[in-house]
Amino acid sequence: MGLFDGMKDAFSAPALEATGVDKERETPIDRWMGWSVKKDEEPVGPGETPVDFIDAMSADNYVTVDLEKPMGVVFEENDEKYGGIFAFKITDGGHAEQDGSIKPGDQLVAVGSTKVSGLPFDDALGAIIKNSSEKTKLIFFRGPAKQFYGPTGASDEWITEFVAAKITV
């Protein structure tokens, strides 16, 4: 047996990045080194739709509601990567709970005729505060931020037309 015979086997082992580490066995060193954790979902091939896909350009995935203030909705800002705000919690006894249309996780798209999708927290919430009518019309996308703001999300033109159509109804 030669001096370097074992070297071939050592360097031909599958890389940790390719095999991934079981989620339960991930350690801080794995995260620090950038070693991948195995994903729960299988990658999707070309032309296939992911299991969790929600079409942001389908009117069926939007909710329109007219609420009095105080609405009873706690809003939270999405990750910086996406922007915008979403309904984090529906408070007990509030107008939103009584209406029953809004669910936690719904993305706020528009306040009246003002498109607020992608705006910072203060600007989006400011549109609600500035609305002086008895009831405030809110339009929500029923889905996660990655579906609304990500590469498969609705275009700005589609959202603008959709909001304009909802306001005239």
JSON list of C-alpha atoms in Angstrom, two decimals:
[
{"chain": "A", "resi": 1, "resn": "MET", "atom": "CA", "xyz": [0.00, 0.00, 0.00]},
{"chain": "A", "resi": 2, "resn": "GLY", "atom": "CA", "xyz": [1.38, 3.37, -1.04]},
{"chain": "A", "resi": 3, "resn": "LEU", "atom": "CA", "xyz": [1.70, 6.54, 0.94]},
{"chain": "A", "resi": 4, "resn": "PHE", "atom": "CA", "xyz": [-1.11, 8.37, -0.94]},
{"chain": "A", "resi": 5, "resn": "ASP", "atom": "CA", "xyz": [-3.56, 5.48, -1.52]},
{"chain": "A", "resi": 6, "resn": "GLY", "atom": "CA", "xyz": [-6.03, 6.72, 1.11]},
{"chain": "A", "resi": 7, "resn": "MET", "atom": "CA", "xyz": [-5.98, 10.29, -0.22]},
{"chain": "A", "resi": 8, "resn": "LYS", "atom": "CA", "xyz": [-8.18, 9.48, -3.21]},
{"chain": "A", "resi": 9, "resn": "ASP", "atom": "CA", "xyz": [-10.93, 8.14, -0.95]},
{"chain": "A", "resi": 10, "resn": "ALA", "atom": "CA", "xyz": [-10.71, 11.11, 1.40]},
{"chain": "A", "resi": 11, "resn": "PHE", "atom": "CA", "xyz": [-11.15, 13.66, -1.38]},
{"chain": "A", "resi": 12, "resn": "SER", "atom": "CA", "xyz": [-13.79, 11.75, -3.33]},
{"chain": "A", "resi": 13, "resn": "ALA", "atom": "CA", "xyz": [-16.31, 11.72, -0.44]},
{"chain": "A", "resi": 14, "resn": "PRO", "atom": "CA", "xyz": [-19.47, 13.70, -1.18]},
{"chain": "A", "resi": 15, "resn": "ALA", "atom": "CA", "xyz": [-19.22, 17.31, -0.11]},
{"chain": "A", "resi": 16, "resn": "LEU", "atom": "CA", "xyz": [-21.31, 18.43, 2.84]},
{"chain": "A", "resi": 17, "resn": "GLU", "atom": "CA", "xyz": [-22.79, 21.23, 0.74]},
{"chain": "A", "resi": 18, "resn": "ALA", "atom": "CA", "xyz": [-24.21, 18.66, -1.68]},
{"chain": "A", "resi": 19, "resn": "THR", "atom": "CA", "xyz": [-25.49, 16.18, 0.87]},
{"chain": "A", "resi": 20, "resn": "GLY", "atom": "CA", "xyz": [-26.76, 18.63, 3.47]},
{"chain": "A", "resi": 21, "resn": "VAL", "atom": "CA", "xyz": [-27.02, 18.16, 7.19]},
{"chain": "A", "resi": 22, "resn": "ASP", "atom": "CA", "xyz": [-30.18, 16.84, 8.82]},
{"chain": "A", "resi": 23, "resn": "LYS", "atom": "CA", "xyz": [-32.15, 19.70, 10.34]},
{"chain": "A", "resi": 24, "resn": "GLU", "atom": "CA", "xyz": [-32.15, 18.05, 13.78]},
{"chain": "A", "resi": 25, "resn": "ARG", "atom": "CA", "xyz": [-28.37, 17.63, 13.69]},
{"chain": "A", "resi": 26, "resn": "GLU", "atom": "CA", "xyz": [-27.45, 21.15, 12.54]},
{"chain": "A", "resi": 27, "resn": "THR", "atom": "CA", "xyz": [-24.90, 22.79, 14.82]},
{"chain": "A", "resi": 28, "resn": "PRO", "atom": "CA", "xyz": [-23.62, 26.35, 15.08]},
{"chain": "A", "resi": 29, "resn": "ILE", "atom": "CA", "xyz": [-20.45, 25.30, 13.25]},
{"chain": "A", "resi": 30, "resn": "ASP", "atom": "CA", "xyz": [-22.62, 24.08, 10.34]},
{"chain": "A", "resi": 31, "resn": "ARG", "atom": "CA", "xyz": [-24.26, 27.51, 10.10]},
{"chain": "A", "resi": 32, "resn": "TRP", "atom": "CA", "xyz": [-20.93, 29.29, 10.51]},
{"chain": "A", "resi": 33, "resn": "MET", "atom": "CA", "xyz": [-19.29, 27.21, 7.79]},
{"chain": "A", "resi": 34, "resn": "GLY", "atom": "CA", "xyz": [-22.28, 27.63, 5.51]},
{"chain": "A", "resi": 35, "resn": "TRP", "atom": "CA", "xyz": [-23.02, 23.94, 5.29]},
{"chain": "A", "resi": 36, "resn": "SER", "atom": "CA", "xyz": [-26.51, 23.43, 4.02]},
{"chain": "A", "resi": 37, "resn": "VAL", "atom": "CA", "xyz": [-29.34, 22.03, 6.03]},
{"chain": "A", "resi": 38, "resn": "LYS", "atom": "CA", "xyz": [-31.48, 19.59, 4.09]},
{"chain": "A", "resi": 39, "resn": "LYS", "atom": "CA", "xyz": [-34.56, 21.30, 2.76]},
{"chain": "A", "resi": 40, "resn": "ASP", "atom": "CA", "xyz": [-37.98, 19.90, 3.67]},
{"chain": "A", "resi": 41, "resn": "GLU", "atom": "CA", "xyz": [-39.20, 20.49, 0.14]},
{"chain": "A", "resi": 42, "resn": "GLU", "atom": "CA", "xyz": [-37.92, 18.95, -3.04]},
{"chain": "A", "resi": 43, "resn": "PRO", "atom": "CA", "xyz": [-36.66, 21.27, -5.77]},
{"chain": "A", "resi": 44, "resn": "VAL", "atom": "CA", "xyz": [-39.12, 21.95, -8.55]},
{"chain": "A", "resi": 45, "resn": "GLY", "atom": "CA", "xyz": [-38.20, 21.21, -12.12]},
{"chain": "A", "resi": 46, "resn": "PRO", "atom": "CA", "xyz": [-38.81, 23.47, -15.11]},
{"chain": "A", "resi": 47, "resn": "GLY", "atom": "CA", "xyz": [-42.51, 23.92, -15.88]},
{"chain": "A", "resi": 48, "resn": "GLU", "atom": "CA", "xyz": [-43.61, 22.51, -12.52]},
{"chain": "A", "resi": 49, "resn": "THR", "atom": "CA", "xyz": [-45.53, 24.54, -9.94]},
{"chain": "A", "resi": 50, "resn": "PRO", "atom": "CA", "xyz": [-44.28, 24.48, -6.33]},
{"chain": "A", "resi": 51, "resn": "VAL", "atom": "CA", "xyz": [-46.70, 22.95, -3.85]},
{"chain": "A", "resi": 52, "resn": "ASP", "atom": "CA", "xyz": [-46.96, 26.19, -1.83]},
{"chain": "A", "resi": 53, "resn": "PHE", "atom": "CA", "xyz": [-47.45, 28.48, -4.87]},
{"chain": "A", "resi": 54, "resn": "ILE", "atom": "CA", "xyz": [-50.15, 31.15, -4.56]},
{"chain": "A", "resi": 55, "resn": "ASP", "atom": "CA", "xyz": [-50.79, 33.11, -7.75]},
{"chain": "A", "resi": 56, "resn": "ALA", "atom": "CA", "xyz": [-50.41, 36.82, -7.02]},
{"chain": "A", "resi": 57, "resn": "MET", "atom": "CA", "xyz": [-52.09, 37.68, -10.33]},
{"chain": "A", "resi": 58, "resn": "SER", "atom": "CA", "xyz": [-55.34, 35.90, -9.52]},
{"chain": "A", "resi": 59, "resn": "ALA", "atom": "CA", "xyz": [-58.13, 38.04, -8.05]},
{"chain": "A", "resi": 60, "resn": "ASP", "atom": "CA", "xyz": [-59.27, 34.96, -6.10]},
{"chain": "A", "resi": 61, "resn": "ASN", "atom": "CA", "xyz": [-56.24, 35.39, -3.81]},
{"chain": "A", "resi": 62, "resn": "TYR", "atom": "CA", "xyz": [-57.21, 38.89, -2.66]},
{"chain": "A", "resi": 63, "resn": "VAL", "atom": "CA", "xyz": [-59.51, 40.01, 0.13]},
{"chain": "A", "resi": 64, "resn": "THR", "atom": "CA", "xyz": [-61.22, 43.41, 0.24]},
{"chain": "A", "resi": 65, "resn": "VAL", "atom": "CA", "xyz": [-62.68, 44.63, 3.52]},
{"chain": "A", "resi": 66, "resn": "ASP", "atom": "CA", "xyz": [-64.24, 47.86, 4.83]},
{"chain": "A", "resi": 67, "resn": "LEU", "atom": "CA", "xyz": [-63.40, 48.38, 8.50]},
{"chain": "A", "resi": 68, "resn": "GLU", "atom": "CA", "xyz": [-64.14, 51.04, 11.09]},
{"chain": "A", "resi": 69, "resn": "LYS", "atom": "CA", "xyz": [-61.35, 52.27, 13.33]},
{"chain": "A", "resi": 70, "resn": "PRO", "atom": "CA", "xyz": [-60.04, 50.90, 15.61]},
{"chain": "A", "resi": 71, "resn": "MET", "atom": "CA", "xyz": [-59.77, 47.97, 13.24]},
{"chain": "A", "resi": 72, "resn": "GLY", "atom": "CA", "xyz": [-58.37, 45.35, 15.56]},
{"chain": "A", "resi": 73, "resn": "VAL", "atom": "CA", "xyz": [-55.45, 44.40, 13.31]},
{"chain": "A", "resi": 74, "resn": "VAL", "atom": "CA", "xyz": [-51.83, 44.33, 14.47]},
{"chain": "A", "resi": 75, "resn": "PHE", "atom": "CA", "xyz": [-49.56, 44.96, 11.51]},
{"chain": "A", "resi": 76, "resn": "GLU", "atom": "CA", "xyz": [-45.93, 43.85, 11.24]},
{"chain": "A", "resi": 77, "resn": "GLU", "atom": "CA", "xyz": [-43.25, 44.74, 8.71]},
{"chain": "A", "resi": 78, "resn": "ASN", "atom": "CA", "xyz": [-42.03, 42.07, 6.29]},
{"chain": "A", "resi": 79, "resn": "ASP", "atom": "CA", "xyz": [-38.33, 41.25, 6.03]},
{"chain": "A", "resi": 80, "resn": "GLU", "atom": "CA", "xyz": [-36.27, 44.04, 4.39]},
{"chain": "A", "resi": 81, "resn": "LYS", "atom": "CA", "xyz": [-35.84, 41.75, 1.39]},
{"chain": "A", "resi": 82, "resn": "TYR", "atom": "CA", "xyz": [-39.55, 42.16, 0.55]},
{"chain": "A", "resi": 83, "resn": "GLY", "atom": "CA", "xyz": [-40.78, 45.36, 2.22]},
{"chain": "A", "resi": 84, "resn": "GLY", "atom": "CA", "xyz": [-44.43, 46.07, 2.90]},
{"chain": "A", "resi": 85, "resn": "ILE", "atom": "CA", "xyz": [-46.54, 45.07, 5.89]},
{"chain": "A", "resi": 86, "resn": "PHE", "atom": "CA", "xyz": [-48.83, 42.19, 6.77]},
{"chain": "A", "resi": 87, "resn": "ALA", "atom": "CA", "xyz": [-51.57, 41.39, 9.26]},
{"chain": "A", "resi": 88, "resn": "PHE", "atom": "CA", "xyz": [-49.65, 39.87, 12.15]},
{"chain": "A", "resi": 89, "resn": "LYS", "atom": "CA", "xyz": [-52.57, 39.36, 14.53]},
{"chain": "A", "resi": 90, "resn": "ILE", "atom": "CA", "xyz": [-56.31, 39.92, 14.66]},
{"chain": "A", "resi": 91, "resn": "THR", "atom": "CA", "xyz": [-57.26, 41.17, 18.11]},
{"chain": "A", "resi": 92, "resn": "ASP", "atom": "CA", "xyz": [-60.20, 39.72, 20.02]},
{"chain": "A", "resi": 93, "resn": "GLY", "atom": "CA", "xyz": [-63.38, 41.75, 19.80]},
{"chain": "A", "resi": 94, "resn": "GLY", "atom": "CA", "xyz": [-62.09, 44.11, 17.09]},
{"chain": "A", "resi": 95, "resn": "HIS", "atom": "CA", "xyz": [-63.87, 45.01, 13.88]},
{"chain": "A", "resi": 96, "resn": "ALA", "atom": "CA", "xyz": [-61.56, 42.76, 11.86]},
{"chain": "A", "resi": 97, "resn": "GLU", "atom": "CA", "xyz": [-62.47, 39.74, 13.99]},
{"chain": "A", "resi": 98, "resn": "GLN", "atom": "CA", "xyz": [-66.18, 40.53, 13.68]},
{"chain": "A", "resi": 99, "resn": "ASP", "atom": "CA", "xyz": [-65.83, 40.80, 9.89]},
{"chain": "A", "resi": 100, "resn": "GLY", "atom": "CA", "xyz": [-63.80, 37.58, 9.68]},
{"chain": "A", "resi": 101, "resn": "SER", "atom": "CA", "xyz": [-62.23, 38.26, 6.28]},
{"chain": "A", "resi": 102, "resn": "ILE", "atom": "CA", "xyz": [-58.64, 39.05, 7.29]},
{"chain": "A", "resi": 103, "resn": "LYS", "atom": "CA", "xyz": [-56.31, 36.26, 8.38]},
{"chain": "A", "resi": 104, "resn": "PRO", "atom": "CA", "xyz": [-52.88, 36.55, 10.04]},
{"chain": "A", "resi": 105, "resn": "GLY", "atom": "CA", "xyz": [-50.23, 36.61, 7.31]},
{"chain": "A", "resi": 106, "resn": "ASP", "atom": "CA", "xyz": [-52.33, 38.54, 4.76]},
{"chain": "A", "resi": 107, "resn": "GLN", "atom": "CA", "xyz": [-50.22, 41.13, 2.91]},
{"chain": "A", "resi": 108, "resn": "LEU", "atom": "CA", "xyz": [-51.60, 44.69, 2.87]},
{"chain": "A", "resi": 109, "resn": "VAL", "atom": "CA", "xyz": [-51.75, 45.85, -0.75]},
{"chain": "A", "resi": 110, "resn": "ALA", "atom": "CA", "xyz": [-53.84, 49.03, -0.70]},
{"chain": "A", "resi": 111, "resn": "VAL", "atom": "CA", "xyz": [-55.65, 51.45, 1.60]},
{"chain": "A", "resi": 112, "resn": "GLY", "atom": "CA", "xyz": [-58.54, 52.89, -0.36]},
{"chain": "A", "resi": 113, "resn": "SER", "atom": "CA", "xyz": [-57.12, 53.89, -3.73]},
{"chain": "A", "resi": 114, "resn": "THR", "atom": "CA", "xyz": [-53.58, 54.24, -2.34]},
{"chain": "A", "resi": 115, "resn": "LYS", "atom": "CA", "xyz": [-51.24, 51.37, -3.17]},
{"chain": "A", "resi": 116, "resn": "VAL", "atom": "CA", "xyz": [-49.09, 50.63, -0.08]},
{"chain": "A", "resi": 117, "resn": "SER", "atom": "CA", "xyz": [-47.44, 47.37, -1.10]},
{"chain": "A", "resi": 118, "resn": "GLY", "atom": "CA", "xyz": [-43.68, 47.52, -0.60]},
{"chain": "A", "resi": 119, "resn": "LEU", "atom": "CA", "xyz": [-43.79, 50.71, 1.47]},
{"chain": "A", "resi": 120, "resn": "PRO", "atom": "CA", "xyz": [-41.98, 50.99, 4.81]},
{"chain": "A", "resi": 121, "resn": "PHE", "atom": "CA", "xyz": [-44.06, 50.31, 7.92]},
{"chain": "A", "resi": 122, "resn": "ASP", "atom": "CA", "xyz": [-44.63, 53.96, 8.89]},
{"chain": "A", "resi": 123, "resn": "ASP", "atom": "CA", "xyz": [-45.71, 54.99, 5.38]},
{"chain": "A", "resi": 124, "resn": "ALA", "atom": "CA", "xyz": [-48.11, 52.06, 4.94]},
{"chain": "A", "resi": 125, "resn": "LEU", "atom": "CA", "xyz": [-49.65, 52.52, 8.38]},
{"chain": "A", "resi": 126, "resn": "GLY", "atom": "CA", "xyz": [-49.76, 56.29, 7.78]},
{"chain": "A", "resi": 127, "resn": "ALA", "atom": "CA", "xyz": [-52.11, 55.70, 4.85]},
{"chain": "A", "resi": 128, "resn": "ILE", "atom": "CA", "xyz": [-54.56, 53.99, 7.23]},
{"chain": "A", "resi": 129, "resn": "ILE", "atom": "CA", "xyz": [-54.24, 56.75, 9.83]},
{"chain": "A", "resi": 130, "resn": "LYS", "atom": "CA", "xyz": [-54.73, 59.53, 7.23]},
{"chain": "A", "resi": 131, "resn": "ASN", "atom": "CA", "xyz": [-57.93, 57.95, 5.91]},
{"chain": "A", "resi": 132, "resn": "SER", "atom": "CA", "xyz": [-60.71, 60.09, 7.35]},
{"chain": "A", "resi": 133, "resn": "SER", "atom": "CA", "xyz": [-63.76, 58.19, 6.08]},
{"chain": "A", "resi": 134, "resn": "GLU", "atom": "CA", "xyz": [-66.03, 56.31, 8.48]},
{"chain": "A", "resi": 135, "resn": "LYS", "atom": "CA", "xyz": [-64.86, 52.96, 7.11]},
{"chain": "A", "resi": 136, "resn": "THR", "atom": "CA", "xyz": [-61.46, 52.28, 5.57]},
{"chain": "A", "resi": 137, "resn": "LYS", "atom": "CA", "xyz": [-61.23, 50.00, 2.54]},
{"chain": "A", "resi": 138, "resn": "LEU", "atom": "CA", "xyz": [-58.27, 47.64, 2.78]},
{"chain": "A", "resi": 139, "resn": "ILE", "atom": "CA", "xyz": [-57.10, 45.22, 0.09]},
{"chain": "A", "resi": 140, "resn": "PHE", "atom": "CA", "xyz": [-55.02, 42.22, 1.18]},
{"chain": "A", "resi": 141, "resn": "PHE", "atom": "CA", "xyz": [-53.19, 39.48, -0.69]},
{"chain": "A", "resi": 142, "resn": "ARG", "atom": "CA", "xyz": [-53.86, 36.10, 0.92]},
{"chain": "A", "resi": 143, "resn": "GLY", "atom": "CA", "xyz": [-50.37, 34.62, 0.86]},
{"chain": "A", "resi": 144, "resn": "PRO", "atom": "CA", "xyz": [-46.77, 35.03, 2.03]},
{"chain": "A", "resi": 145, "resn": "ALA", "atom": "CA", "xyz": [-44.49, 37.93, 1.12]},
{"chain": "A", "resi": 146, "resn": "LYS", "atom": "CA", "xyz": [-42.28, 35.72, -1.06]},
{"chain": "A", "resi": 147, "resn": "GLN", "atom": "CA", "xyz": [-45.25, 34.97, -3.31]},
{"chain": "A", "resi": 148, "resn": "PHE", "atom": "CA", "xyz": [-46.39, 38.59, -3.54]},
{"chain": "A", "resi": 149, "resn": "TYR", "atom": "CA", "xyz": [-43.03, 40.41, -3.73]},
{"chain": "A", "resi": 150, "resn": "GLY", "atom": "CA", "xyz": [-40.87, 37.62, -5.16]},
{"chain": "A", "resi": 151, "resn": "PRO", "atom": "CA", "xyz": [-40.14, 36.81, -8.80]},
{"chain": "A", "resi": 152, "resn": "THR", "atom": "CA", "xyz": [-43.54, 35.14, -9.28]},
{"chain": "A", "resi": 153, "resn": "GLY", "atom": "CA", "xyz": [-45.44, 38.09, -7.76]},
{"chain": "A", "resi": 154, "resn": "ALA", "atom": "CA", "xyz": [-47.85, 40.40, -9.54]},
{"chain": "A", "resi": 155, "resn": "SER", "atom": "CA", "xyz": [-46.46, 43.28, -11.59]},
{"chain": "A", "resi": 156, "resn": "ASP", "atom": "CA", "xyz": [-46.95, 46.86, -10.44]},
{"chain": "A", "resi": 157, "resn": "GLU", "atom": "CA", "xyz": [-49.17, 47.51, -13.48]},
{"chain": "A", "resi": 158, "resn": "TRP", "atom": "CA", "xyz": [-51.44, 44.57, -12.61]},
{"chain": "A", "resi": 159, "resn": "ILE", "atom": "CA", "xyz": [-51.71, 45.68, -8.96]},
{"chain": "A", "resi": 160, "resn": "THR", "atom": "CA", "xyz": [-52.52, 49.27, -9.99]},
{"chain": "A", "resi": 161, "resn": "GLU", "atom": "CA", "xyz": [-55.28, 48.10, -12.35]},
{"chain": "A", "resi": 162, "resn": "PHE", "atom": "CA", "xyz": [-56.62, 45.63, -9.77]},
{"chain": "A", "resi": 163, "resn": "VAL", "atom": "CA", "xyz": [-56.77, 48.26, -7.00]},
{"chain": "A", "resi": 164, "resn": "ALA", "atom": "CA", "xyz": [-58.48, 50.76, -9.34]},
{"chain": "A", "resi": 165, "resn": "ALA", "atom": "CA", "xyz": [-61.08, 48.14, -10.30]},
{"chain": "A", "resi": 166, "resn": "LYS", "atom": "CA", "xyz": [-61.73, 47.23, -6.63]},
{"chain": "A", "resi": 167, "resn": "ILE", "atom": "CA", "xyz": [-62.26, 50.88, -5.66]},
{"chain": "A", "resi": 168, "resn": "THR", "atom": "CA", "xyz": [-64.82, 51.52, -8.39]},
{"chain": "A", "resi": 169, "resn": "VAL", "atom": "CA", "xyz": [-66.84, 48.45, -7.40]}
]
